[in-house]
Short mmCIF file of C-alpha atoms and ligand atoms in Angstrom, two decimals:
data_model
loop_
_atom_site.label_atom_id
_atom_site.label_comp_id
_atom_site.label_asym_id
_atom_site.label_seq_id
_atom_site.Cartn_x
_atom_site.Cartn_y
_atom_site.Cartn_z
CA UNK A 1 0.00 0.00 0.00
CA UNK A 2 2.81 2.39 0.86
CA UNK A 3 4.22 2.17 -2.65
CA UNK A 4 0.77 3.02 -4.06
CA UNK A 5 0.53 6.06 -1.82
CA UNK A 6 4.08 7.12 -2.65
CA UNK A 7 3.38 6.79 -6.35
CA UNK A 8 0.38 9.10 -5.95
CA UNK A 9 2.42 11.69 -4.05
CA UNK A 10 5.28 11.58 -6.54
CA UNK A 11 3.12 12.02 -9.63
CA UNK A 12 0.71 14.78 -8.65
CA UNK A 13 2.10 17.38 -11.06
CA UNK A 14 1.68 15.05 -14.00
CA UNK A 15 -1.82 14.04 -12.85
CA UNK A 16 -2.90 17.68 -12.75
CA UNK A 17 -1.45 18.29 -16.22
CA UNK A 18 -3.34 15.24 -17.54
CA UNK A 19 -6.55 16.38 -15.91
CA UNK A 20 -6.11 19.73 -17.68
CA UNK A 21 -5.88 17.85 -21.01
CA UNK A 22 -9.12 16.02 -20.13
CA UNK A 23 -10.79 19.34 -19.29
CA UNK A 24 -9.89 20.97 -22.61
CA UNK A 25 -12.62 18.99 -24.41
CA UNK A 26 -15.86 20.96 -24.67
CA UNK A 27 -17.92 17.83 -24.00
CA UNK A 28 -21.28 19.57 -23.59
CA UNK A 29 -23.85 16.80 -24.01
CA UNK A 30 -26.89 19.08 -24.17
CA UNK A 31 -25.63 20.93 -27.26
CA UNK A 32 -25.64 19.02 -30.59
CA UNK A 33 -22.82 21.15 -32.00
CA UNK A 34 -20.46 19.51 -29.48
CA UNK A 35 -20.99 15.93 -30.66
CA UNK A 36 -17.46 15.86 -32.12
CA UNK A 37 -15.98 17.14 -28.86
CA UNK A 38 -17.68 14.35 -26.92
CA UNK A 39 -16.29 11.77 -29.31
CA UNK A 40 -12.80 13.30 -29.11
CA UNK A 41 -13.02 13.33 -25.31
CA UNK A 42 -14.12 9.68 -25.22
CA UNK A 43 -11.22 8.74 -27.52
CA UNK A 44 -8.78 10.61 -25.29
CA UNK A 45 -10.13 8.73 -22.26
CA UNK A 46 -9.87 5.44 -24.10
CA UNK A 47 -6.22 6.07 -24.96
CA UNK A 48 -5.53 7.22 -21.41
CA UNK A 49 -7.09 4.12 -19.88
CA UNK A 50 -4.96 1.95 -22.16
CA UNK A 51 -1.84 3.94 -21.27
CA UNK A 52 -2.29 3.30 -17.57
CA UNK A 53 -2.67 -0.43 -18.20
CA UNK A 54 -6.42 -1.00 -18.44
CA UNK A 55 -8.16 -3.01 -21.15
CA UNK A 56 -10.43 -0.43 -22.68
CA UNK A 57 -12.94 -0.14 -25.48
CA UNK A 58 -15.29 2.47 -26.88
CA UNK A 59 -18.95 1.47 -27.05
CA UNK A 60 -21.01 3.47 -29.50
CA UNK A 61 -24.61 4.28 -28.50
CA UNK A 62 -27.48 6.11 -30.16
CA UNK A 63 -25.95 9.18 -28.50
CA UNK A 64 -22.46 9.67 -27.15
CA UNK A 65 -20.07 6.74 -26.70
CA UNK A 66 -19.42 4.91 -23.45
CA UNK A 67 -15.85 4.12 -22.39
CA UNK A 68 -15.44 0.72 -20.71
CA UNK A 69 -12.08 0.08 -19.07
CA UNK A 70 -11.12 -2.94 -17.00
CA UNK A 71 -8.25 -4.13 -14.92
CA UNK A 72 -6.73 -7.16 -16.62
CA UNK A 73 -8.62 -10.10 -15.33
CA UNK A 74 -7.43 -13.68 -15.26
CA UNK A 75 -9.94 -16.03 -16.85
CA UNK A 76 -12.38 -17.20 -14.17
CA UNK A 77 -11.03 -14.64 -11.74
CA UNK A 78 -12.36 -15.36 -8.28
CA UNK A 79 -11.78 -11.81 -7.11
CA UNK A 80 -14.79 -9.69 -6.28
CA UNK A 81 -15.76 -7.29 -9.05
CA UNK A 82 -16.61 -3.61 -8.54
CA UNK A 83 -17.66 -0.93 -10.98
CA UNK A 84 -16.54 2.69 -10.99
CA UNK A 85 -19.01 4.95 -12.76
CA UNK A 86 -18.41 8.51 -13.89
CA UNK A 87 -19.29 10.88 -16.70
CA UNK A 88 -17.15 12.82 -19.14
CA UNK A 89 -19.95 15.08 -20.37
CA UNK A 90 -20.41 18.51 -18.85
CA UNK A 91 -23.13 21.13 -18.47
CA UNK A 92 -23.35 24.03 -20.94
CA UNK A 93 -20.86 26.72 -19.89
CA UNK A 94 -23.16 29.67 -20.66
CA UNK A 95 -23.28 32.54 -19.74
CA UNK A 96 -19.73 32.83 -21.04
CA UNK A 97 -19.18 36.46 -20.07
CA UNK A 98 -19.29 35.52 -16.38
CA UNK A 99 -16.25 33.24 -16.63
CA UNK A 100 -13.02 34.84 -15.42
CA UNK A 101 -11.14 32.61 -17.87
CA UNK A 102 -12.54 30.54 -20.76
CA UNK A 103 -14.37 27.40 -19.51
CA UNK A 104 -12.34 24.98 -21.60
CA UNK A 105 -8.93 26.54 -20.91
CA UNK A 106 -8.09 25.10 -17.49
CA UNK A 107 -6.44 27.56 -15.10
CA UNK A 108 -4.91 26.90 -11.68
CA UNK A 109 -5.20 29.54 -8.97
CA UNK A 110 -3.73 28.43 -5.64
CA UNK A 111 -5.43 25.14 -4.69
CA UNK A 112 -8.16 25.43 -7.33
CA UNK A 113 -8.35 24.20 -10.89
CA UNK A 114 -10.93 26.19 -12.85
CA UNK A 115 -12.71 24.69 -15.88
CA UNK A 116 -16.16 23.45 -16.89
CA UNK A 117 -16.38 19.82 -15.79
CA UNK A 118 -13.52 20.10 -13.28
CA UNK A 119 -15.60 19.01 -10.28
CA UNK A 120 -18.63 17.68 -12.23
CA UNK A 121 -17.34 15.18 -13.06
CA UNK A 122 -13.97 14.85 -14.81
CA UNK A 123 -11.79 15.65 -11.79
CA UNK A 124 -13.71 13.24 -9.61
CA UNK A 125 -13.64 10.26 -11.95
CA UNK A 126 -10.02 10.96 -12.88
CA UNK A 127 -9.05 10.55 -9.20
CA UNK A 128 -10.21 6.92 -9.39
CA UNK A 129 -8.28 6.31 -12.60
CA UNK A 130 -5.13 7.65 -10.99
CA UNK A 131 -5.52 5.37 -7.95
CA UNK A 132 -5.78 2.34 -10.22
CA UNK A 133 -2.81 3.56 -12.23
CA UNK A 134 -0.82 3.63 -8.98
CA UNK A 135 -1.66 -0.01 -8.28
CA UNK A 136 -0.82 -1.10 -11.81
CA UNK A 137 2.37 0.89 -12.25
CA UNK A 138 3.81 -0.12 -8.87
CA UNK A 139 2.97 -3.76 -9.51
CA UNK A 140 0.74 -3.85 -6.43
CA UNK A 141 -1.94 -6.52 -6.90
CA UNK A 142 -5.48 -5.17 -6.66
CA UNK A 143 -7.65 -7.22 -4.32
CA UNK A 144 -10.56 -6.98 -6.76
CA UNK A 145 -11.40 -6.67 -10.43
CA UNK A 146 -12.53 -3.23 -11.55
CA UNK A 147 -14.57 -1.99 -14.47
CA UNK A 148 -14.76 1.70 -15.23
CA UNK A 149 -17.93 2.85 -16.98
CA UNK A 150 -17.49 6.42 -18.18
CA UNK A 151 -20.44 7.82 -20.08
CA UNK A 152 -21.16 10.98 -22.04
CA UNK A 153 -24.84 11.58 -21.27
CA UNK A 154 -25.24 11.91 -17.51
CA UNK A 155 -26.12 15.59 -17.73
CA UNK A 156 -28.96 14.77 -20.13
CA UNK A 157 -30.45 11.80 -18.29
CA UNK A 158 -28.29 8.72 -19.14
CA UNK A 159 -30.90 7.18 -21.46
CA UNK A 160 -28.46 5.28 -23.65
CA UNK A 161 -26.40 3.98 -20.75
CA UNK A 162 -29.59 2.50 -19.38
CA UNK A 163 -30.04 0.53 -22.62
CA UNK A 164 -26.37 -0.47 -22.61
CA UNK A 165 -26.64 -1.71 -19.04
CA UNK A 166 -29.49 -4.05 -19.88
CA UNK A 167 -27.58 -5.46 -22.85
CA UNK A 168 -24.40 -6.01 -20.79
CA UNK A 169 -25.82 -7.04 -17.47
CA UNK A 170 -23.64 -10.15 -17.25
CA UNK A 171 -20.42 -8.38 -18.04
CA UNK A 172 -21.21 -5.58 -15.60
CA UNK A 173 -22.53 -7.72 -12.75
CA UNK A 174 -20.69 -6.56 -9.63
CA UNK A 175 -20.69 -6.36 -5.85
CA UNK A 176 -21.22 -2.61 -5.77
CA UNK A 177 -20.76 0.52 -7.84
CA UNK A 178 -18.53 3.36 -6.71
CA UNK A 179 -19.45 6.86 -7.85
CA UNK A 180 -17.69 10.09 -7.00
CA UNK A 181 -20.11 12.64 -8.43
CA UNK A 182 -21.49 14.24 -5.28
CA UNK A 183 -20.16 16.59 -2.69
CA UNK A 184 -18.56 16.89 0.71
CA UNK A 185 -19.04 19.84 3.10
CA UNK A 186 -15.41 21.08 3.25
CA UNK A 187 -11.90 19.99 2.18
CA UNK A 188 -11.23 18.35 5.58
CA UNK A 189 -14.77 16.99 5.91
CA UNK A 190 -15.34 13.85 3.83
CA UNK A 191 -18.84 12.42 3.37
CA UNK A 192 -20.75 9.36 2.33
CA UNK A 193 -23.96 10.31 0.56
CA UNK A 194 -26.75 7.81 1.14
CA UNK A 195 -29.61 9.54 -0.70
CA UNK A 196 -30.12 11.55 -3.87
CA UNK A 197 -33.21 13.27 -5.15
CA UNK A 198 -34.95 12.09 -8.29
CA UNK A 199 -36.04 14.36 -11.11
CA UNK A 200 -38.53 14.99 -13.89
CA UNK A 201 -37.81 17.46 -16.67
CA UNK A 202 -40.22 19.04 -19.12
CA UNK A 203 -40.79 22.17 -21.21
CA UNK A 204 -44.00 24.16 -21.28
CA UNK A 205 -44.69 26.32 -24.33
CA UNK A 206 -47.66 28.64 -24.59
CA UNK A 207 -48.57 29.67 -28.12
CA UNK A 208 -50.49 32.90 -28.69
CA UNK A 209 -50.71 34.92 -31.91
CA UNK A 210 -49.30 33.29 -35.05
CA UNK A 211 -46.41 35.80 -35.06
CA UNK A 212 -44.97 38.57 -32.88
CA UNK A 213 -47.32 41.56 -33.10
CA UNK A 214 -46.99 45.34 -32.74
CA UNK A 215 -47.99 45.83 -29.10
CA UNK A 216 -49.44 49.26 -29.86
CA UNK A 217 -51.65 48.10 -32.69
CA UNK A 218 -52.78 44.80 -31.14
CA UNK A 219 -51.78 44.90 -27.46
CA UNK A 220 -54.81 44.82 -25.17
CA UNK A 221 -56.94 42.74 -27.49
CA UNK A 222 -54.82 39.61 -27.55
CA UNK A 223 -53.38 37.39 -24.83
CA UNK A 224 -49.73 37.94 -24.08
CA UNK A 225 -48.24 34.41 -23.78
CA UNK A 226 -45.45 35.66 -21.48
CA UNK A 227 -48.07 37.09 -19.12
CA UNK A 228 -50.21 33.96 -19.31
CA UNK A 229 -47.18 31.79 -18.53
CA UNK A 230 -46.15 34.03 -15.63
CA UNK A 231 -49.65 33.85 -14.15
CA UNK A 232 -49.80 30.10 -14.57
CA UNK A 233 -46.40 29.49 -13.00
CA UNK A 234 -47.19 31.88 -10.16
CA UNK A 235 -50.07 29.61 -9.19
CA UNK A 236 -47.76 26.62 -8.74
CA UNK A 237 -46.40 27.69 -5.36
CA UNK A 238 -47.79 29.43 -2.28
CA UNK A 239 -46.07 32.09 -0.18
CA UNK A 240 -44.72 29.39 2.15
CA UNK A 241 -42.82 27.71 -0.66
CA UNK A 242 -45.23 24.77 -0.91
CA UNK A 243 -46.22 23.40 -4.29
CA UNK A 244 -50.00 23.75 -4.65
CA UNK A 245 -50.51 21.09 -7.31
CA UNK A 246 -52.86 18.57 -5.67
CA UNK A 247 -51.15 15.24 -5.03
CA UNK A 248 -47.64 16.60 -5.49
CA UNK A 249 -46.58 15.50 -2.02
CA UNK A 250 -48.41 12.16 -2.13
CA UNK A 251 -46.34 9.44 -0.50
CA UNK A 252 -43.51 11.76 0.54
CA UNK A 253 -42.22 10.22 3.76
CA UNK A 254 -41.82 12.62 6.66
CA UNK A 255 -38.25 12.95 7.89
CA UNK A 256 -37.64 10.90 11.00
CA UNK A 257 -36.30 12.55 14.14
CA UNK A 258 -33.05 10.63 13.66
CA UNK A 259 -32.64 11.87 10.11
CA UNK A 260 -33.38 15.45 11.05
CA UNK A 261 -30.71 15.19 13.74
CA UNK A 262 -28.22 13.85 11.19
CA UNK A 263 -29.09 16.55 8.69
CA UNK A 264 -28.64 19.21 11.38
CA UNK A 265 -25.02 18.10 11.74
CA UNK A 266 -24.23 19.27 8.22
CA UNK A 267 -21.59 21.93 8.83
CA UNK A 268 -22.96 24.73 6.68
CA UNK A 269 -25.00 27.36 8.50
CA UNK A 270 -27.85 29.28 6.92
CA UNK A 271 -25.67 32.40 7.02
CA UNK A 272 -22.86 30.47 5.31
CA UNK A 273 -25.26 29.18 2.67
CA UNK A 274 -26.66 32.66 2.04
CA UNK A 275 -23.16 34.04 1.54
CA UNK A 276 -22.20 31.14 -0.73
CA UNK A 277 -25.10 31.59 -3.11
CA UNK A 278 -25.19 35.39 -3.00
CA UNK A 279 -28.98 35.76 -2.74
CA UNK A 280 -30.57 38.62 -0.75
CA UNK A 281 -32.35 36.06 1.42
CA UNK A 282 -32.85 32.34 1.76
CA UNK A 283 -36.28 31.07 0.74
CA UNK A 284 -37.77 27.63 1.01
CA UNK A 285 -40.62 25.46 2.15
CA UNK A 286 -41.73 26.56 5.60
CA UNK A 287 -41.10 24.15 8.45
CA UNK A 288 -37.83 22.78 7.09
CA UNK A 289 -34.23 23.88 7.50
CA UNK A 290 -32.28 24.92 4.41
CA UNK A 291 -30.31 21.65 4.45
CA UNK A 292 -33.55 19.68 4.68
CA UNK A 293 -35.12 21.72 1.88
CA UNK A 294 -32.27 21.15 -0.53
CA UNK A 295 -31.62 17.51 0.26
CA UNK A 296 -34.88 15.88 1.24
CA UNK A 297 -37.89 17.84 -0.02
CA UNK A 298 -39.42 17.84 -3.48
CA UNK A 299 -39.36 21.03 -5.55
CA UNK A 300 -40.81 22.62 -8.68
CA UNK A 301 -38.04 24.69 -10.25
CA UNK A 302 -38.03 26.92 -13.31
CA UNK A 303 -34.66 26.40 -15.01
CA UNK A 304 -35.24 28.69 -17.96
CA UNK A 305 -37.88 31.21 -18.97
CA UNK A 306 -37.98 32.63 -22.48
CA UNK A 307 -40.29 34.83 -24.46
CA UNK A 308 -40.25 37.87 -26.72
CA UNK A 309 -37.32 40.09 -27.43
CA UNK A 310 -34.11 39.39 -25.48
CA UNK A 311 -31.71 41.72 -27.30
CA UNK A 312 -30.50 45.18 -26.39
CA UNK A 313 -32.92 48.10 -26.07
CA UNK A 314 -36.67 47.90 -26.39
CA UNK A 315 -38.92 46.25 -28.94
CA UNK A 316 -42.63 46.81 -28.61
CA UNK A 317 -44.23 43.48 -29.37
CA UNK A 318 -46.74 41.00 -28.08
CA UNK A 319 -44.66 37.81 -28.34
CA UNK A 320 -46.04 34.90 -30.25
CA UNK A 321 -44.98 32.35 -27.62
CA UNK A 322 -43.48 31.85 -24.17
CA UNK A 323 -41.57 28.87 -22.82
CA UNK A 324 -40.45 27.56 -19.45
CA UNK A 325 -37.95 24.79 -18.87
CA UNK A 326 -38.91 23.08 -15.63
CA UNK A 327 -37.54 20.34 -13.42
CA UNK A 328 -39.08 18.89 -10.29
CA UNK A 329 -36.78 17.26 -7.77
CA UNK A 330 -38.30 14.15 -6.25
CA UNK A 331 -37.73 12.29 -3.00
CA UNK A 332 -38.12 8.63 -2.07
CA UNK A 333 -41.61 7.21 -2.73
CA UNK A 334 -42.45 9.73 -5.47
CA UNK A 335 -42.84 7.98 -8.82
CA UNK A 336 -41.53 10.14 -11.69
CA UNK A 337 -44.23 9.02 -14.15
CA UNK A 338 -47.00 9.74 -11.66
CA UNK A 339 -45.69 13.16 -10.67
CA UNK A 340 -45.25 14.03 -14.34
CA UNK A 341 -48.83 13.00 -15.01
CA UNK A 342 -50.41 15.04 -12.24
CA UNK A 343 -48.24 18.09 -12.88
CA UNK A 344 -49.00 18.09 -16.62
CA UNK A 345 -52.72 17.53 -16.01
CA UNK A 346 -52.80 20.43 -13.55
CA UNK A 347 -50.96 22.72 -15.97
CA UNK A 348 -53.37 21.84 -18.79
CA UNK A 349 -56.38 22.34 -16.56
CA UNK A 350 -55.14 25.75 -15.46
CA UNK A 351 -54.12 26.94 -18.91
CA UNK A 352 -56.37 29.78 -20.14
CA UNK A 353 -58.15 29.24 -23.48
CA UNK A 354 -56.43 32.35 -24.87
CA UNK A 355 -53.24 30.31 -25.49
CA UNK A 356 -52.44 26.82 -26.71
CA UNK A 357 -50.27 24.75 -24.40
CA UNK A 358 -47.64 22.29 -25.53
CA UNK A 359 -45.68 20.21 -23.02
CA UNK A 360 -42.66 18.20 -24.09
CA UNK A 361 -41.37 15.55 -21.74
CA UNK A 362 -37.68 15.27 -20.89
CA UNK A 363 -35.75 12.84 -18.72
CA UNK A 364 -36.88 11.43 -15.40
CA UNK A 365 -35.44 9.42 -12.54
CA UNK A 366 -36.47 8.16 -9.13
CA UNK A 367 -34.81 9.30 -5.94
CA UNK A 368 -32.13 7.03 -4.49
CA UNK A 369 -31.81 5.84 -0.94
CA UNK A 370 -29.33 3.26 0.30
CA UNK A 371 -28.39 1.95 3.72
CA UNK A 372 -25.38 3.73 5.23
CA UNK A 373 -24.84 0.80 7.59
CA UNK A 374 -24.24 -1.95 5.02
CA UNK A 375 -20.84 -3.67 4.95
CA UNK A 376 -19.68 -1.84 1.79
CA UNK A 377 -20.85 1.50 3.22
CA UNK A 378 -18.86 0.84 6.40
CA UNK A 379 -15.81 -0.05 4.29
CA UNK A 380 -16.23 3.18 2.35
CA UNK A 381 -16.40 5.19 5.57
CA UNK A 382 -13.10 3.60 6.68
CA UNK A 383 -11.45 4.45 3.36
CA UNK A 384 -12.67 8.06 3.60
CA UNK A 385 -11.35 8.41 7.13
CA UNK A 386 -7.95 6.95 6.23
CA UNK A 387 -7.60 9.21 3.20
CA UNK A 388 -8.78 12.47 4.74
CA UNK A 389 -7.71 11.89 8.34
CA UNK A 390 -11.11 12.92 9.72
CA UNK A 391 -14.38 11.11 10.40
CA UNK A 392 -16.74 11.29 7.43
CA UNK A 393 -20.32 12.45 7.83
CA UNK A 394 -23.40 10.83 6.33
CA UNK A 395 -25.54 13.01 4.13
CA UNK A 396 -28.47 13.19 1.78
CA UNK A 397 -27.95 15.28 -1.31
CA UNK A 398 -30.33 17.13 -3.54
CA UNK A 399 -28.78 16.44 -6.94
CA UNK A 400 -29.68 13.46 -9.12
CA UNK A 401 -27.68 10.69 -10.79
CA UNK A 402 -30.33 8.89 -12.81
CA UNK A 403 -28.35 5.75 -13.58
CA UNK A 404 -27.87 4.67 -9.95
CA UNK A 405 -31.47 3.42 -9.85
CA UNK A 406 -30.83 1.36 -12.96
CA UNK A 407 -27.73 -0.13 -11.37
CA UNK A 408 -29.94 -1.37 -8.55
CA UNK A 409 -32.73 -2.60 -10.83
CA UNK A 410 -30.64 -4.19 -13.57
CA UNK A 411 -27.55 -5.35 -11.67
CA UNK A 412 -29.05 -5.66 -8.20
CA UNK A 413 -26.12 -3.71 -6.82
CA UNK A 414 -25.96 -0.70 -4.50
CA UNK A 415 -24.02 2.43 -5.30
CA UNK A 416 -21.54 4.00 -2.90
CA UNK A 417 -21.66 7.76 -3.39
CA UNK A 418 -18.24 9.07 -2.40
CA UNK A 419 -18.17 12.59 -3.74
CA UNK A 420 -15.20 14.91 -3.47
CA UNK A 421 -16.79 18.11 -4.76
CA UNK A 422 -17.15 21.16 -2.53
CA UNK A 423 -20.21 23.38 -2.04
CA UNK A 424 -18.31 26.34 -3.53
CA UNK A 425 -17.06 24.39 -6.58
CA UNK A 426 -19.65 26.14 -8.78
CA UNK A 427 -20.97 22.97 -10.40
CA UNK A 428 -23.33 23.95 -13.27
CA UNK A 429 -22.36 27.62 -12.67
CA UNK A 430 -19.78 29.93 -14.21
CA UNK A 431 -16.22 29.52 -12.88
CA UNK A 432 -16.58 25.87 -11.96
CA UNK A 433 -13.53 24.63 -10.08
CA UNK A 434 -12.06 21.57 -8.40
CA UNK A 435 -10.01 21.67 -5.23
CA UNK A 436 -6.63 19.99 -5.75
CA UNK A 437 -6.50 18.78 -2.12
CA UNK A 438 -9.76 16.98 -2.77
CA UNK A 439 -8.20 15.55 -5.92
CA UNK A 440 -5.23 14.14 -3.95
CA UNK A 441 -7.35 12.82 -1.09
CA UNK A 442 -9.87 11.42 -3.55
CA UNK A 443 -7.10 9.36 -5.15
CA UNK A 444 -6.00 8.16 -1.70
CA UNK A 445 -9.59 7.32 -0.79
CA UNK A 446 -9.91 5.25 -3.96
CA UNK A 447 -6.62 3.48 -3.21
CA UNK A 448 -7.76 2.56 0.32
CA UNK A 449 -11.26 1.69 -0.81
CA UNK A 450 -10.40 -1.48 -2.74
CA UNK A 451 -8.60 -2.91 0.30
CA UNK A 452 -11.41 -1.97 2.67
CA UNK A 453 -14.11 -3.35 0.40
CA UNK A 454 -12.40 -6.73 0.16
CA UNK A 455 -11.42 -7.19 3.79
N1 BES B 501 -22.96 15.57 -10.07
C1 BES B 501 -24.34 15.82 -10.34
C2 BES B 501 -25.28 15.21 -9.33
C3 BES B 501 -25.19 15.72 -7.93
C4 BES B 501 -24.81 17.01 -7.67
C5 BES B 501 -25.50 14.90 -6.90
C6 BES B 501 -24.75 17.46 -6.37
C7 BES B 501 -25.43 15.34 -5.60
C8 BES B 501 -25.04 16.62 -5.34
C9 BES B 501 -24.71 15.36 -11.71
O1 BES B 501 -23.72 15.60 -12.67
C10 BES B 501 -25.90 16.16 -12.16
O2 BES B 501 -25.81 17.35 -12.23
N2 BES B 501 -26.99 15.48 -12.44
C11 BES B 501 -28.14 16.11 -13.00
C12 BES B 501 -29.02 15.02 -13.51
C13 BES B 501 -30.08 15.45 -14.46
C14 BES B 501 -29.60 16.27 -15.60
C15 BES B 501 -30.85 14.25 -14.94
C16 BES B 501 -28.85 16.95 -11.96
O3 BES B 501 -28.88 16.61 -10.77
O4 BES B 501 -29.36 18.01 -12.33
ZN1 ZN B 502 -23.89 17.78 -13.16
#
């Protein structure tokens, strides 16, 4: 083990330089113009996996390719098999003018590496690759077989990986899946995440007049779709932050006293949170703390709102249409298909006849909840403590990783969520970064993990 750890220490500069190469690909899965960049990124990963001694192949899908990389396995290996999952796609970097340096030109400032995808998720999955490299290059036998599954569609719902999983269930059968694509409260504060929220995504478009109209000539006699959409969306929530759509909270389990106590231990105060996000005030569902609201309660969130003229200066029109991009975060017991159905039915019912409503469905995933007391979870906690030198905390997180439910359904295996992102890493925001101490300790955690999991 010592030689593995030494190898990691001795090669950090190179690892950071390689991570920068990985980050230079503009692998934005949501934007079709980046298809080539995703392919180039996948090919780079493939070559990198081979260079560090893994058997790797590129698996084409209906969307972006999946990289599969394995430790060399003796035929009929009796070693336990684990999967490491990560994603090489990233969120759109827009708005570009808010970046202090271009999103795909990695820049190091002190302990931070700035680039789109640095924390979510390239830096995090790269830490696992480097730990395995250390085993291979020092000739230290791994106590288990490993398969890396690195996909290019996590940020758009992982639909094609789900298909791939079903077709390769035998090959991918494993004891557990390890995913570092979540967070931890602070650089010295590691965490095991045992719950994620689910999600449904959809777009609402309200169509009014057949084309944009002069608002002086026609305004007043025709519905304004932007106004109709605003009024409709305003009805979704009450002043206490509760969603008013009947049935929305059906089945949502109340938080137990024990869980509320655990959640209260999360070391970020409301004041700290307010400062971090830079809002004039915190706002959320009454009766719950901010940590509870963002980890364990369902939401209805407008992600984008578009209508009419967005350019400079004024343009006096009644817009022809208005659109909202919406996602709802879901918690255990909420079924995505059911919530989608009741939300869409409510929207249709409350749509005024002066506009025509169109709703297009996007991705969806159930929430995830796993026991933090299982044997693998306890092993993971040991690995975290050894790597970071402090006791990890248990937490529920509000983000979603759709594929982890499929891992459970298709492979019957639990996922260990061992994230090394920080709350101020700006995931999905301008100036995303990754803390290089987390990178180092993440590699160490991965190195310890395989021993702990096979004890
Ligand atoms: N890394 C996140 C998920 C995450 C973030 C989990 C923070 C826990 C805490 C992942 O890359 C992500 O952003 N997922 C999307 C999924 C969606 C597009 C289906 C999300 O949560 O919005
Ligand atoms: Zn993300």
